[in-house]
Amino acid sequence: MLLACKNEPKIADQQQDETPAAIEDGNYRPFFHFTPKVGWMNDPNGMFFYNEYYHLYYQYYPDGNTWGPMHWGHAISTDMVTWKEQPIALYPDELGYIFSGSAVVDHENTSGLGERGIAPVIAMYTSHNSKKEESDPTNVETQSIAYSLDEGLSWTKYEDNPVIKNPGIKDFRDPKVYWDAARSQWVMVLAAGQVTHFYASENLKDWKFLSTFGDGIGNHGGVWECPDLFPLPVEGTEDVKWVHLVSISPGGLNGGSATQYFVGDFDGKTFTVDENFAKEMEKAHTFWVDFGKDNYAGVTWSDIPETDGRRLFIGWMSNWQYANEVPTETWRSAMTLPRELKLIASEGSYRLLSIPVKELEGYRGAKFKKDGVAIKNKEQLIDSKTADLRRAEINFTISNLEETVYTFELSNSRGDLLSFGYNHKDQYFFIDRSAAGITNFSDDFGDKMSKAKKGYSEDSLKGTILLDKTSIELFFDDGKTVMTEIFFPKAPFETLALKTENQEVILDHIEVHELKIN
């Protein structure tokens, strides 16, 4: 049964009146980053691809705009850019709130939960029993499953939940399931305090503990959450390595929430970090999926066809330092733009790349470009007559870097200023949103500049800038360094300029596409 044949709930167009909700939507609701129509949202959950649809589930509280009793919300898309919100997928029950997890299509019906030749979709999630927290905080979280026979639109919870009981660990959550084809087994990784645990199953119902990872390696500044595990080919080689994502909060490089990654090997039981990767990590822990403050709990889609072959990722575009206080009321939080992950050999080790999904190119509108722009002190590059800077893709190249600071500035007539760029003297990228509009809702929001050490050797600079009303996603050097941050300007940005420190430089190329997304 195809989803296109089902009755999909339609999200109303933005109101054209001056109600507070309409004003808020006009000012802040993104064009091409998913947000729920109303309510609170955090971690992406249960993502899978089936019959031409990408499914995105997420932590959701429909009855308030701050974190509350967790449900699974649901949205679908054919291109990961425009989304249609669906009815709530999973509600809290006697086992507790529905915390984060994953979903897979059980094509061979290994679970036995399929009927009439229909392959079931199996969701595995954490049941969080808040009633137990005061009396027994180490036995609050267990792992449960649910199954769907209509491609993820409605769900039945398994009658023998939980399928994994708590072994006496306070933070025991966020199962991510993967089909290990080489060994014909389901593998699941979940967070357990400040390590991850690996399990295996033949039927998605009965699970066997395999191993533990994480003791003494990586960042342990906060609780580990939302892990993922998947193989990736090393670009330009015949090698395949395994990537293990682990989110952590607090402990992020620039404060609060962030996602670290490890590269190594998985033998069906144990994940082992690559020796050279471990040595690089000992020198300086710079292995973050995103160096900005607003990309957390990200995981990847399951069941992407081999004919596609991409490893596709999405994260929650916020930070636990201030997520409950950002200045939106009707809804809170958005997801990042989905990204393709790639792996390269770099500086004797490995580096994870993130690039915007190619589907965004289908929304490119009018193109504006300049070549060979001489910059002396400061030069305006774009204004609102050239392109709508609320929704734009900007690509640039600088081939011969000088010993200076390259600062891009987005500004408006209300005095808001968002600065970002690259300091070639000290070899770091940066974003400064301290003057980019409303910041007083949190001391942690605009308190300091976010920085990312370059960590690789190149004398040129390439960049892709994605702007969507209240967010910026920066992809430097083909995704080697990525920074994502949100902001809340008092009015739309009207100009983009580039300035340097009293030194003339050449901007080889800049190209702007206004993104035609309503």
Short mmCIF file of C-alpha atoms in Angstrom, two decimals:
data_model
loop_
_atom_site.label_atom_id
_atom_site.label_comp_id
_atom_site.label_asym_id
_atom_site.label_seq_id
_atom_site.Cartn_x
_atom_site.Cartn_y
_atom_site.Cartn_z
CA MET A 1 0.00 0.00 0.00
CA LEU A 2 1.53 3.30 -1.07
CA LEU A 3 1.51 6.27 1.25
CA ALA A 4 0.45 8.47 -1.61
CA CYS A 5 -2.91 6.72 -1.50
CA LYS A 6 -3.49 7.49 2.15
CA ASN A 7 -5.23 10.48 3.62
CA GLU A 8 -2.34 12.65 4.68
CA PRO A 9 -3.19 15.46 7.09
CA LYS A 10 -2.53 18.83 5.52
CA ILE A 11 -0.75 21.60 7.36
CA ALA A 12 -2.50 24.89 6.84
CA ASP A 13 -0.70 27.68 5.05
CA GLN A 14 0.64 30.46 7.25
CA GLN A 15 -2.09 32.75 8.45
CA GLN A 16 -2.26 36.10 6.74
CA ASP A 17 -3.49 37.95 9.83
CA GLU A 18 -1.58 39.70 12.59
CA THR A 19 -2.19 37.22 15.39
CA PRO A 20 0.84 36.52 17.61
CA ALA A 21 1.15 33.04 16.08
CA ALA A 22 1.11 34.43 12.54
CA ILE A 23 3.68 37.09 13.41
CA GLU A 24 5.89 34.49 15.06
CA ASP A 25 5.64 32.20 12.04
CA GLY A 26 6.46 35.06 9.69
CA ASN A 27 9.50 36.06 11.69
CA TYR A 28 10.92 32.74 12.79
CA ARG A 29 9.39 29.59 11.29
CA PRO A 30 11.90 28.23 8.77
CA PHE A 31 11.15 27.65 5.11
CA PHE A 32 13.02 24.37 4.62
CA HIS A 33 13.86 22.99 8.05
CA PHE A 34 11.21 20.80 9.60
CA THR A 35 9.23 22.20 12.53
CA PRO A 36 5.99 20.84 14.04
CA LYS A 37 2.95 23.01 13.56
CA VAL A 38 2.52 23.30 17.34
CA GLY A 39 4.29 21.99 20.41
CA TRP A 40 7.74 20.98 21.54
CA MET A 41 10.21 18.90 19.51
CA ASN A 42 13.67 17.50 20.16
CA ASP A 43 15.66 14.41 19.03
CA PRO A 44 15.04 12.88 15.58
CA ASN A 45 13.87 9.26 15.96
CA GLY A 46 12.96 6.20 13.94
CA MET A 47 14.03 7.40 10.50
CA PHE A 48 13.61 4.96 7.63
CA PHE A 49 12.98 5.06 3.87
CA TYR A 50 10.24 2.96 2.26
CA ASN A 51 8.23 3.14 -0.98
CA GLU A 52 9.63 6.53 -2.02
CA TYR A 53 9.04 8.20 1.36
CA TYR A 54 11.53 9.37 3.95
CA HIS A 55 10.07 8.99 7.43
CA LEU A 56 11.10 11.27 10.27
CA TYR A 57 9.86 10.64 13.79
CA TYR A 58 10.87 12.87 16.65
CA GLN A 59 10.58 13.50 20.37
CA TYR A 60 7.37 15.45 20.71
CA TYR A 61 5.21 17.07 23.39
CA PRO A 62 2.03 18.28 21.67
CA ASP A 63 0.52 19.99 24.72
CA GLY A 64 3.24 22.52 25.50
CA ASN A 65 6.19 24.45 24.14
CA THR A 66 8.77 23.08 26.59
CA TRP A 67 9.94 19.52 27.20
CA GLY A 68 7.18 17.33 28.62
CA PRO A 69 5.79 13.76 28.48
CA MET A 70 7.42 12.43 25.33
CA HIS A 71 5.54 11.08 22.32
CA TRP A 72 6.80 10.24 18.84
CA GLY A 73 5.71 12.84 16.30
CA HIS A 74 5.90 11.94 12.62
CA ALA A 75 6.52 13.61 9.27
CA ILE A 76 7.09 12.30 5.74
CA SER A 77 8.87 13.63 2.67
CA THR A 78 9.80 12.55 -0.82
CA ASP A 79 12.95 14.69 -0.91
CA MET A 80 13.93 15.55 2.73
CA VAL A 81 13.34 19.25 2.04
CA THR A 82 9.57 19.72 2.23
CA TRP A 83 7.76 17.70 4.90
CA LYS A 84 4.15 16.74 5.64
CA GLU A 85 3.30 16.35 9.28
CA GLN A 86 1.40 13.17 10.17
CA PRO A 87 -0.68 12.09 13.19
CA ILE A 88 1.23 11.30 16.39
CA ALA A 89 2.82 7.85 16.04
CA LEU A 90 3.43 6.70 19.63
CA TYR A 91 1.86 7.86 22.89
CA PRO A 92 3.06 7.35 26.47
CA ASP A 93 1.75 4.19 28.13
CA GLU A 94 1.96 2.24 31.39
CA LEU A 95 5.70 1.68 30.82
CA GLY A 96 6.32 5.42 30.60
CA TYR A 97 7.17 8.17 28.16
CA ILE A 98 8.31 7.26 24.64
CA PHE A 99 11.97 8.29 24.51
CA SER A 100 14.35 8.17 21.53
CA GLY A 101 14.94 5.15 19.33
CA SER A 102 15.04 3.91 15.76
CA ALA A 103 13.05 2.01 13.15
CA VAL A 104 13.85 -0.56 10.45
CA VAL A 105 11.91 -2.31 7.72
CA ASP A 106 11.89 -6.04 8.53
CA HIS A 107 11.87 -7.14 4.89
CA GLU A 108 12.25 -10.86 5.67
CA ASN A 109 9.78 -10.77 8.58
CA THR A 110 12.42 -12.07 10.98
CA SER A 111 10.25 -10.73 13.81
CA GLY A 112 7.22 -12.76 12.77
CA LEU A 113 5.12 -9.65 13.25
CA GLY A 114 4.27 -9.25 9.57
CA GLU A 115 0.89 -10.36 8.22
CA ARG A 116 -0.51 -11.20 4.78
CA GLY A 117 2.90 -10.85 3.18
CA ILE A 118 3.33 -7.32 4.49
CA ALA A 119 6.83 -6.54 5.74
CA PRO A 120 6.50 -4.96 9.18
CA VAL A 121 8.31 -1.80 10.19
CA ILE A 122 9.79 -2.29 13.66
CA ALA A 123 10.39 0.66 15.95
CA MET A 124 12.63 0.21 18.98
CA TYR A 125 12.49 2.92 21.62
CA THR A 126 13.17 3.61 25.28
CA SER A 127 10.29 3.43 27.74
CA HIS A 128 10.99 5.99 30.48
CA ASN A 129 9.00 5.40 33.67
CA SER A 130 9.00 8.80 35.36
CA LYS A 131 6.99 7.43 38.31
CA LYS A 132 9.98 5.31 39.34
CA GLU A 133 12.55 8.10 39.23
CA GLU A 134 12.30 9.15 42.87
CA SER A 135 12.11 5.66 44.35
CA ASP A 136 14.49 3.76 42.04
CA PRO A 137 16.40 6.03 39.62
CA THR A 138 18.53 3.15 38.29
CA ASN A 139 15.52 1.19 37.00
CA VAL A 140 13.66 3.86 35.05
CA GLU A 141 14.53 3.08 31.43
CA THR A 142 13.87 -0.10 29.46
CA GLN A 143 13.73 -0.89 25.74
CA SER A 144 10.47 -1.62 23.94
CA ILE A 145 9.32 -2.27 20.38
CA ALA A 146 6.27 -1.48 18.28
CA TYR A 147 5.36 -2.58 14.78
CA SER A 148 3.54 -1.08 11.83
CA LEU A 149 1.82 -2.87 8.95
CA ASP A 150 0.93 0.30 7.02
CA GLU A 151 4.37 1.71 6.32
CA GLY A 152 4.78 3.58 9.58
CA LEU A 153 1.48 5.48 9.78
CA SER A 154 -0.01 3.51 12.69
CA TRP A 155 1.67 1.34 15.31
CA THR A 156 0.94 -1.58 17.61
CA LYS A 157 3.06 -1.95 20.72
CA TYR A 158 4.51 -5.43 21.30
CA GLU A 159 2.58 -7.28 23.99
CA ASP A 160 5.72 -8.56 25.77
CA ASN A 161 7.45 -5.19 26.22
CA PRO A 162 10.00 -4.39 27.43
CA VAL A 163 12.27 -6.54 25.30
CA ILE A 164 15.39 -5.41 27.22
CA LYS A 165 15.13 -4.78 30.93
CA ASN A 166 17.28 -2.31 32.81
CA PRO A 167 20.55 -3.81 34.16
CA GLY A 168 20.83 -1.19 36.91
CA ILE A 169 21.99 1.81 34.88
CA LYS A 170 20.38 5.22 35.37
CA ASP A 171 20.78 6.48 31.78
CA PHE A 172 20.02 3.45 29.59
CA ARG A 173 18.42 4.61 26.37
CA ASP A 174 18.16 5.53 22.69
CA PRO A 175 18.48 2.17 20.86
CA LYS A 176 19.70 2.37 17.25
CA VAL A 177 19.14 -0.81 15.22
CA TYR A 178 21.16 -1.86 12.18
CA TRP A 179 20.96 -4.94 9.92
CA ASP A 180 24.43 -6.51 9.84
CA ALA A 181 24.15 -8.26 6.48
CA ALA A 182 27.63 -9.81 6.65
CA ARG A 183 26.62 -11.79 9.73
CA SER A 184 22.85 -12.04 9.17
CA GLN A 185 21.97 -10.42 12.47
CA TRP A 186 20.33 -7.33 13.83
CA VAL A 187 22.77 -5.19 15.81
CA MET A 188 21.64 -2.57 18.29
CA VAL A 189 23.67 0.07 20.08
CA LEU A 190 22.36 2.14 22.97
CA ALA A 191 23.72 4.63 25.47
CA ALA A 192 24.46 3.36 28.97
CA GLY A 193 25.68 6.15 31.23
CA GLN A 194 28.93 7.29 29.65
CA VAL A 195 29.54 4.26 27.45
CA THR A 196 27.59 2.45 24.76
CA HIS A 197 26.34 -1.14 24.80
CA PHE A 198 26.02 -3.44 21.79
CA TYR A 199 23.39 -6.16 21.43
CA ALA A 200 22.46 -8.68 18.73
CA SER A 201 19.20 -10.37 17.76
CA GLU A 202 17.82 -12.72 15.13
CA ASN A 203 14.22 -11.53 15.45
CA LEU A 204 14.23 -7.98 16.93
CA LYS A 205 12.48 -9.33 20.04
CA ASP A 206 15.14 -11.41 21.82
CA TRP A 207 18.41 -9.58 22.39
CA LYS A 208 21.84 -10.82 23.50
CA PHE A 209 24.40 -8.48 25.08
CA LEU A 210 27.65 -8.29 23.07
CA SER A 211 30.06 -5.68 24.38
CA THR A 212 30.72 -2.22 25.78
CA PHE A 213 32.54 0.73 24.23
CA GLY A 214 33.74 4.11 25.42
CA ASP A 215 35.55 3.74 28.72
CA GLY A 216 38.54 6.08 28.71
CA ILE A 217 38.12 7.44 25.18
CA GLY A 218 36.34 10.47 23.78
CA ASN A 219 34.59 13.28 25.61
CA HIS A 220 32.92 12.42 28.92
CA GLY A 221 31.83 15.89 29.98
CA GLY A 222 28.20 14.77 30.17
CA VAL A 223 25.85 11.86 29.67
CA TRP A 224 26.18 9.90 26.41
CA GLU A 225 23.04 9.77 24.26
CA CYS A 226 21.61 8.89 20.84
CA PRO A 227 24.35 6.60 19.46
CA ASP A 228 24.58 5.29 15.91
CA LEU A 229 26.79 2.72 14.17
CA PHE A 230 27.26 2.19 10.43
CA PRO A 231 29.88 1.27 7.83
CA LEU A 232 31.22 3.87 5.40
CA PRO A 233 33.56 3.42 2.45
CA VAL A 234 36.72 5.51 2.63
CA GLU A 235 36.49 7.87 -0.35
CA GLY A 236 38.90 7.02 -3.15
CA THR A 237 39.82 3.61 -1.71
CA GLU A 238 38.39 0.12 -1.45
CA ASP A 239 38.47 0.27 2.36
CA VAL A 240 35.41 0.33 4.59
CA LYS A 241 35.50 1.60 8.17
CA TRP A 242 32.77 1.79 10.82
CA VAL A 243 31.61 5.09 12.26
CA HIS A 244 30.17 5.33 15.76
CA LEU A 245 28.24 8.52 16.60
CA VAL A 246 27.68 9.51 20.24
CA SER A 247 25.91 12.68 21.36
CA ILE A 248 26.88 14.26 24.66
CA SER A 249 25.31 16.95 26.85
CA PRO A 250 26.96 18.91 28.33
CA GLY A 251 30.50 18.60 27.03
CA GLY A 252 30.24 20.11 23.55
CA LEU A 253 33.27 21.93 22.18
CA ASN A 254 31.51 25.31 22.30
CA GLY A 255 29.31 24.54 25.29
CA GLY A 256 26.29 22.38 25.97
CA SER A 257 25.14 19.75 23.48
CA ALA A 258 27.17 18.25 20.61
CA THR A 259 27.84 14.98 18.77
CA GLN A 260 31.23 13.29 18.66
CA TYR A 261 32.26 10.46 16.38
CA PHE A 262 34.69 7.55 16.41
CA VAL A 263 36.13 5.66 13.42
CA GLY A 264 37.17 2.04 13.66
CA ASP A 265 36.12 -1.54 12.99
CA PHE A 266 33.23 -3.75 14.05
CA ASP A 267 33.56 -7.54 14.03
CA GLY A 268 29.94 -8.35 14.78
CA LYS A 269 30.48 -8.16 18.53
CA THR A 270 32.91 -5.39 19.39
CA PHE A 271 33.62 -1.92 18.06
CA THR A 272 37.33 -1.02 18.16
CA VAL A 273 38.66 2.46 17.41
CA ASP A 274 41.24 2.70 14.64
CA GLU A 275 44.73 3.00 16.12
CA ASN A 276 45.68 6.16 14.22
CA PHE A 277 42.31 7.73 14.98
CA ALA A 278 42.84 7.04 18.69
CA LYS A 279 46.27 8.67 18.58
CA GLU A 280 44.85 11.79 16.95
CA MET A 281 42.08 11.89 19.53
CA GLU A 282 44.66 11.77 22.33
CA LYS A 283 46.39 14.84 20.90
CA ALA A 284 43.18 16.89 20.70
CA HIS A 285 39.56 15.81 20.59
CA THR A 286 38.43 17.52 17.39
CA PHE A 287 36.18 14.80 16.05
CA TRP A 288 32.77 16.46 16.13
CA VAL A 289 30.03 15.97 13.56
CA ASP A 290 29.28 19.70 13.81
CA PHE A 291 31.30 22.38 15.57
CA GLY A 292 28.43 24.83 16.02
CA LYS A 293 26.17 24.90 19.06
CA ASP A 294 22.97 23.73 17.36
CA ASN A 295 23.23 20.21 15.97
CA TYR A 296 22.49 17.53 18.55
CA ALA A 297 21.21 13.95 18.82
CA GLY A 298 21.66 13.36 15.11
CA VAL A 299 21.34 9.86 13.66
CA THR A 300 21.02 8.33 10.21
CA TRP A 301 18.23 6.88 8.08
CA SER A 302 17.83 3.13 7.71
CA ASP A 303 16.83 1.26 4.54
CA ILE A 304 18.29 3.68 2.01
CA PRO A 305 18.39 1.61 -1.21
CA GLU A 306 21.75 0.33 -2.45
CA THR A 307 21.04 2.10 -5.73
CA ASP A 308 21.21 5.35 -3.76
CA GLY A 309 24.01 4.29 -1.42
CA ARG A 310 24.17 7.44 0.68
CA ARG A 311 24.44 7.59 4.46
CA LEU A 312 21.89 10.29 5.35
CA PHE A 313 21.87 12.17 8.66
CA ILE A 314 19.69 14.72 10.43
CA GLY A 315 20.05 16.42 13.81
CA TRP A 316 18.03 18.49 16.25
CA MET A 317 18.86 22.15 15.61
CA SER A 318 19.07 23.36 19.20
CA ASN A 319 21.04 22.99 22.43
CA TRP A 320 19.91 21.90 25.88
CA GLN A 321 21.49 25.04 27.35
CA TYR A 322 18.58 27.14 26.07
CA ALA A 323 16.19 24.99 24.02
CA ASN A 324 13.29 25.53 26.43
CA GLU A 325 13.74 29.33 26.39
CA VAL A 326 14.15 30.31 22.73
CA PRO A 327 11.73 33.09 21.70
CA THR A 328 9.04 31.07 19.95
CA GLU A 329 5.80 30.19 21.67
CA THR A 330 3.53 28.25 19.28
CA TRP A 331 6.27 25.71 18.48
CA ARG A 332 9.82 25.12 19.59
CA SER A 333 12.77 23.71 17.68
CA ALA A 334 13.62 22.71 14.13
CA MET A 335 15.71 19.96 12.56
CA THR A 336 18.89 20.56 10.60
CA LEU A 337 18.86 20.16 6.86
CA PRO A 338 19.54 16.46 6.15
CA ARG A 339 23.14 15.79 5.19
CA GLU A 340 25.11 13.10 3.43
CA LEU A 341 27.99 11.70 5.47
CA LYS A 342 31.24 10.65 3.84
CA LEU A 343 34.57 9.40 5.20
CA ILE A 344 38.02 10.41 3.98
CA ALA A 345 41.59 9.55 4.92
CA SER A 346 43.07 12.77 6.32
CA GLU A 347 46.32 13.75 8.03
CA GLY A 348 47.19 10.11 8.76
CA SER A 349 43.76 9.34 10.21
CA TYR A 350 40.12 9.71 9.14
CA ARG A 351 37.66 12.57 8.97
CA LEU A 352 33.88 12.56 8.64
CA LEU A 353 32.46 14.91 6.02
CA SER A 354 28.95 16.38 6.00
CA ILE A 355 27.42 17.91 2.89
CA PRO A 356 23.88 19.19 2.21
CA VAL A 357 21.64 16.66 0.51
CA LYS A 358 21.62 17.11 -3.27
CA GLU A 359 17.81 17.35 -3.28
CA LEU A 360 18.10 20.97 -2.12
CA GLU A 361 19.48 21.88 -5.55
CA GLY A 362 16.00 21.28 -6.99
CA TYR A 363 14.79 24.37 -5.15
CA ARG A 364 17.38 26.76 -6.52
CA GLY A 365 15.86 29.89 -8.01
CA ALA A 366 17.49 32.94 -9.55
CA LYS A 367 21.28 32.81 -9.61
CA PHE A 368 23.59 35.73 -8.93
CA LYS A 369 27.36 35.42 -9.20
CA LYS A 370 30.54 37.47 -9.12
CA ASP A 371 34.10 36.50 -9.99
CA GLY A 372 37.39 38.08 -8.96
CA VAL A 373 36.02 40.42 -6.31
CA ALA A 374 38.72 42.58 -4.72
CA ILE A 375 38.15 43.05 -1.00
CA LYS A 376 39.97 45.86 0.77
CA ASN A 377 38.86 46.28 4.36
CA LYS A 378 35.17 45.64 3.61
CA GLU A 379 33.03 45.02 0.55
CA GLN A 380 29.28 44.48 0.30
CA LEU A 381 28.56 41.35 -1.74
CA ILE A 382 24.78 40.89 -1.67
CA ASP A 383 21.76 42.93 -0.69
CA SER A 384 18.07 42.09 -0.40
CA LYS A 385 17.47 43.32 -3.96
CA THR A 386 19.86 40.67 -5.23
CA ALA A 387 18.49 37.74 -3.25
CA ASP A 388 16.19 36.95 -0.36
CA LEU A 389 18.71 36.33 2.41
CA ARG A 390 16.04 34.67 4.52
CA ARG A 391 16.30 31.57 2.27
CA ALA A 392 19.49 31.31 0.31
CA GLU A 393 22.35 29.04 -0.67
CA ILE A 394 25.66 30.87 -1.08
CA ASN A 395 28.82 29.23 -2.41
CA PHE A 396 32.22 30.90 -2.43
CA THR A 397 35.88 30.18 -3.18
CA ILE A 398 39.09 31.90 -2.05
CA SER A 399 42.09 30.23 -3.68
CA ASN A 400 45.04 32.05 -2.11
CA LEU A 401 44.58 32.69 1.58
CA GLU A 402 46.39 35.63 3.17
CA GLU A 403 47.44 35.95 6.82
CA THR A 404 44.26 37.72 7.83
CA VAL A 405 40.77 37.14 9.21
CA TYR A 406 38.01 36.61 6.64
CA THR A 407 34.81 37.84 8.25
CA PHE A 408 31.44 37.59 6.55
CA GLU A 409 28.79 39.89 8.02
CA LEU A 410 25.02 39.59 7.74
CA SER A 411 23.29 42.78 8.84
CA ASN A 412 20.00 44.69 8.75
CA SER A 413 18.71 48.18 9.35
CA ARG A 414 17.76 47.30 12.94
CA GLY A 415 21.43 46.95 13.84
CA ASP A 416 21.55 43.14 14.02
CA LEU A 417 24.87 41.60 13.01
CA LEU A 418 25.79 37.94 12.48
CA SER A 419 29.51 37.38 11.87
CA PHE A 420 31.19 34.21 10.67
CA GLY A 421 34.24 33.15 8.73
CA TYR A 422 37.81 31.97 8.97
CA ASN A 423 40.87 33.24 10.84
CA HIS A 424 43.78 32.09 8.68
CA LYS A 425 46.38 33.50 11.08
CA ASP A 426 45.25 31.28 13.94
CA GLN A 427 43.65 28.55 11.78
CA TYR A 428 40.10 28.48 13.09
CA PHE A 429 36.55 28.96 11.81
CA PHE A 430 34.04 30.97 13.83
CA ILE A 431 30.46 32.16 14.29
CA ASP A 432 29.55 35.15 16.44
CA ARG A 433 25.82 35.67 17.06
CA SER A 434 26.20 37.91 20.13
CA ALA A 435 24.75 40.90 18.21
CA ALA A 436 22.44 38.97 15.87
CA GLY A 437 19.15 39.98 17.51
CA ILE A 438 17.40 38.59 20.57
CA THR A 439 19.87 36.88 22.93
CA ASN A 440 18.71 37.84 26.43
CA PHE A 441 16.60 34.70 26.98
CA SER A 442 19.74 32.78 27.99
CA ASP A 443 23.20 33.66 29.29
CA ASP A 444 24.57 30.75 27.21
CA PHE A 445 23.12 31.80 23.86
CA GLY A 446 25.17 34.79 22.74
CA ASP A 447 27.84 34.81 25.40
CA LYS A 448 30.84 33.95 23.22
CA MET A 449 32.06 33.23 19.74
CA SER A 450 31.94 29.59 18.63
CA LYS A 451 35.23 28.33 17.20
CA ALA A 452 36.48 25.28 15.31
CA LYS A 453 40.16 24.55 14.73
CA LYS A 454 40.86 23.80 11.09
CA GLY A 455 42.70 20.52 11.73
CA TYR A 456 43.89 19.97 8.15
CA SER A 457 46.29 21.61 5.71
CA GLU A 458 44.94 23.67 2.83
CA ASP A 459 45.81 27.12 1.51
CA SER A 460 42.42 27.69 -0.09
CA LEU A 461 38.95 28.08 1.33
CA LYS A 462 35.64 26.87 -0.06
CA GLY A 463 32.30 27.33 1.60
CA THR A 464 28.58 26.73 1.35
CA ILE A 465 26.31 28.96 3.43
CA LEU A 466 22.70 27.92 3.96
CA LEU A 467 20.39 30.57 5.39
CA ASP A 468 16.83 29.92 6.53
CA LYS A 469 15.31 32.81 8.48
CA THR A 470 16.73 31.93 11.90
CA SER A 471 19.54 29.50 11.14
CA ILE A 472 22.88 29.30 9.41
CA GLU A 473 24.59 26.08 8.32
CA LEU A 474 28.20 26.46 7.21
CA PHE A 475 29.94 23.75 5.20
CA PHE A 476 33.61 24.62 4.80
CA ASP A 477 36.00 22.82 2.44
CA ASP A 478 33.52 20.28 1.07
CA GLY A 479 32.16 19.49 4.52
CA LYS A 480 35.41 18.95 6.40
CA THR A 481 34.31 21.52 8.97
CA VAL A 482 30.63 22.19 9.61
CA MET A 483 29.04 24.74 11.94
CA THR A 484 25.30 25.13 12.61
CA GLU A 485 23.73 27.84 14.76
CA ILE A 486 20.35 29.47 15.25
CA PHE A 487 19.65 33.17 15.86
CA PHE A 488 16.64 35.47 16.24
CA PRO A 489 17.08 38.79 14.41
CA LYS A 490 14.67 41.66 14.97
CA ALA A 491 14.23 41.92 11.19
CA PRO A 492 15.42 39.90 8.19
CA PHE A 493 19.06 40.34 7.22
CA GLU A 494 19.42 42.66 4.24
CA THR A 495 23.10 42.61 3.29
CA LEU A 496 26.06 40.24 3.22
CA ALA A 497 29.54 41.76 3.29
CA LEU A 498 33.11 40.41 3.54
CA LYS A 499 35.80 42.24 5.45
CA THR A 500 39.47 41.64 6.23
CA GLU A 501 42.02 43.22 8.52
CA ASN A 502 43.48 46.08 6.47
CA GLN A 503 44.59 43.77 3.70
CA GLU A 504 43.44 43.43 0.13
CA VAL A 505 42.34 39.92 -0.85
CA ILE A 506 40.61 38.36 -3.82
CA LEU A 507 37.32 36.51 -3.50
CA ASP A 508 37.63 34.23 -6.52
CA HIS A 509 33.97 33.35 -6.83
CA ILE A 510 30.67 33.83 -5.09
CA GLU A 511 27.36 32.37 -6.28
CA VAL A 512 23.97 32.94 -4.69
CA HIS A 513 20.82 30.92 -5.20
CA GLU A 514 17.56 32.12 -3.71
CA LEU A 515 15.75 28.98 -2.56
CA LYS A 516 12.16 28.81 -3.80
CA ILE A 517 10.54 27.13 -0.81
CA ASN A 518 7.34 28.50 0.71
#
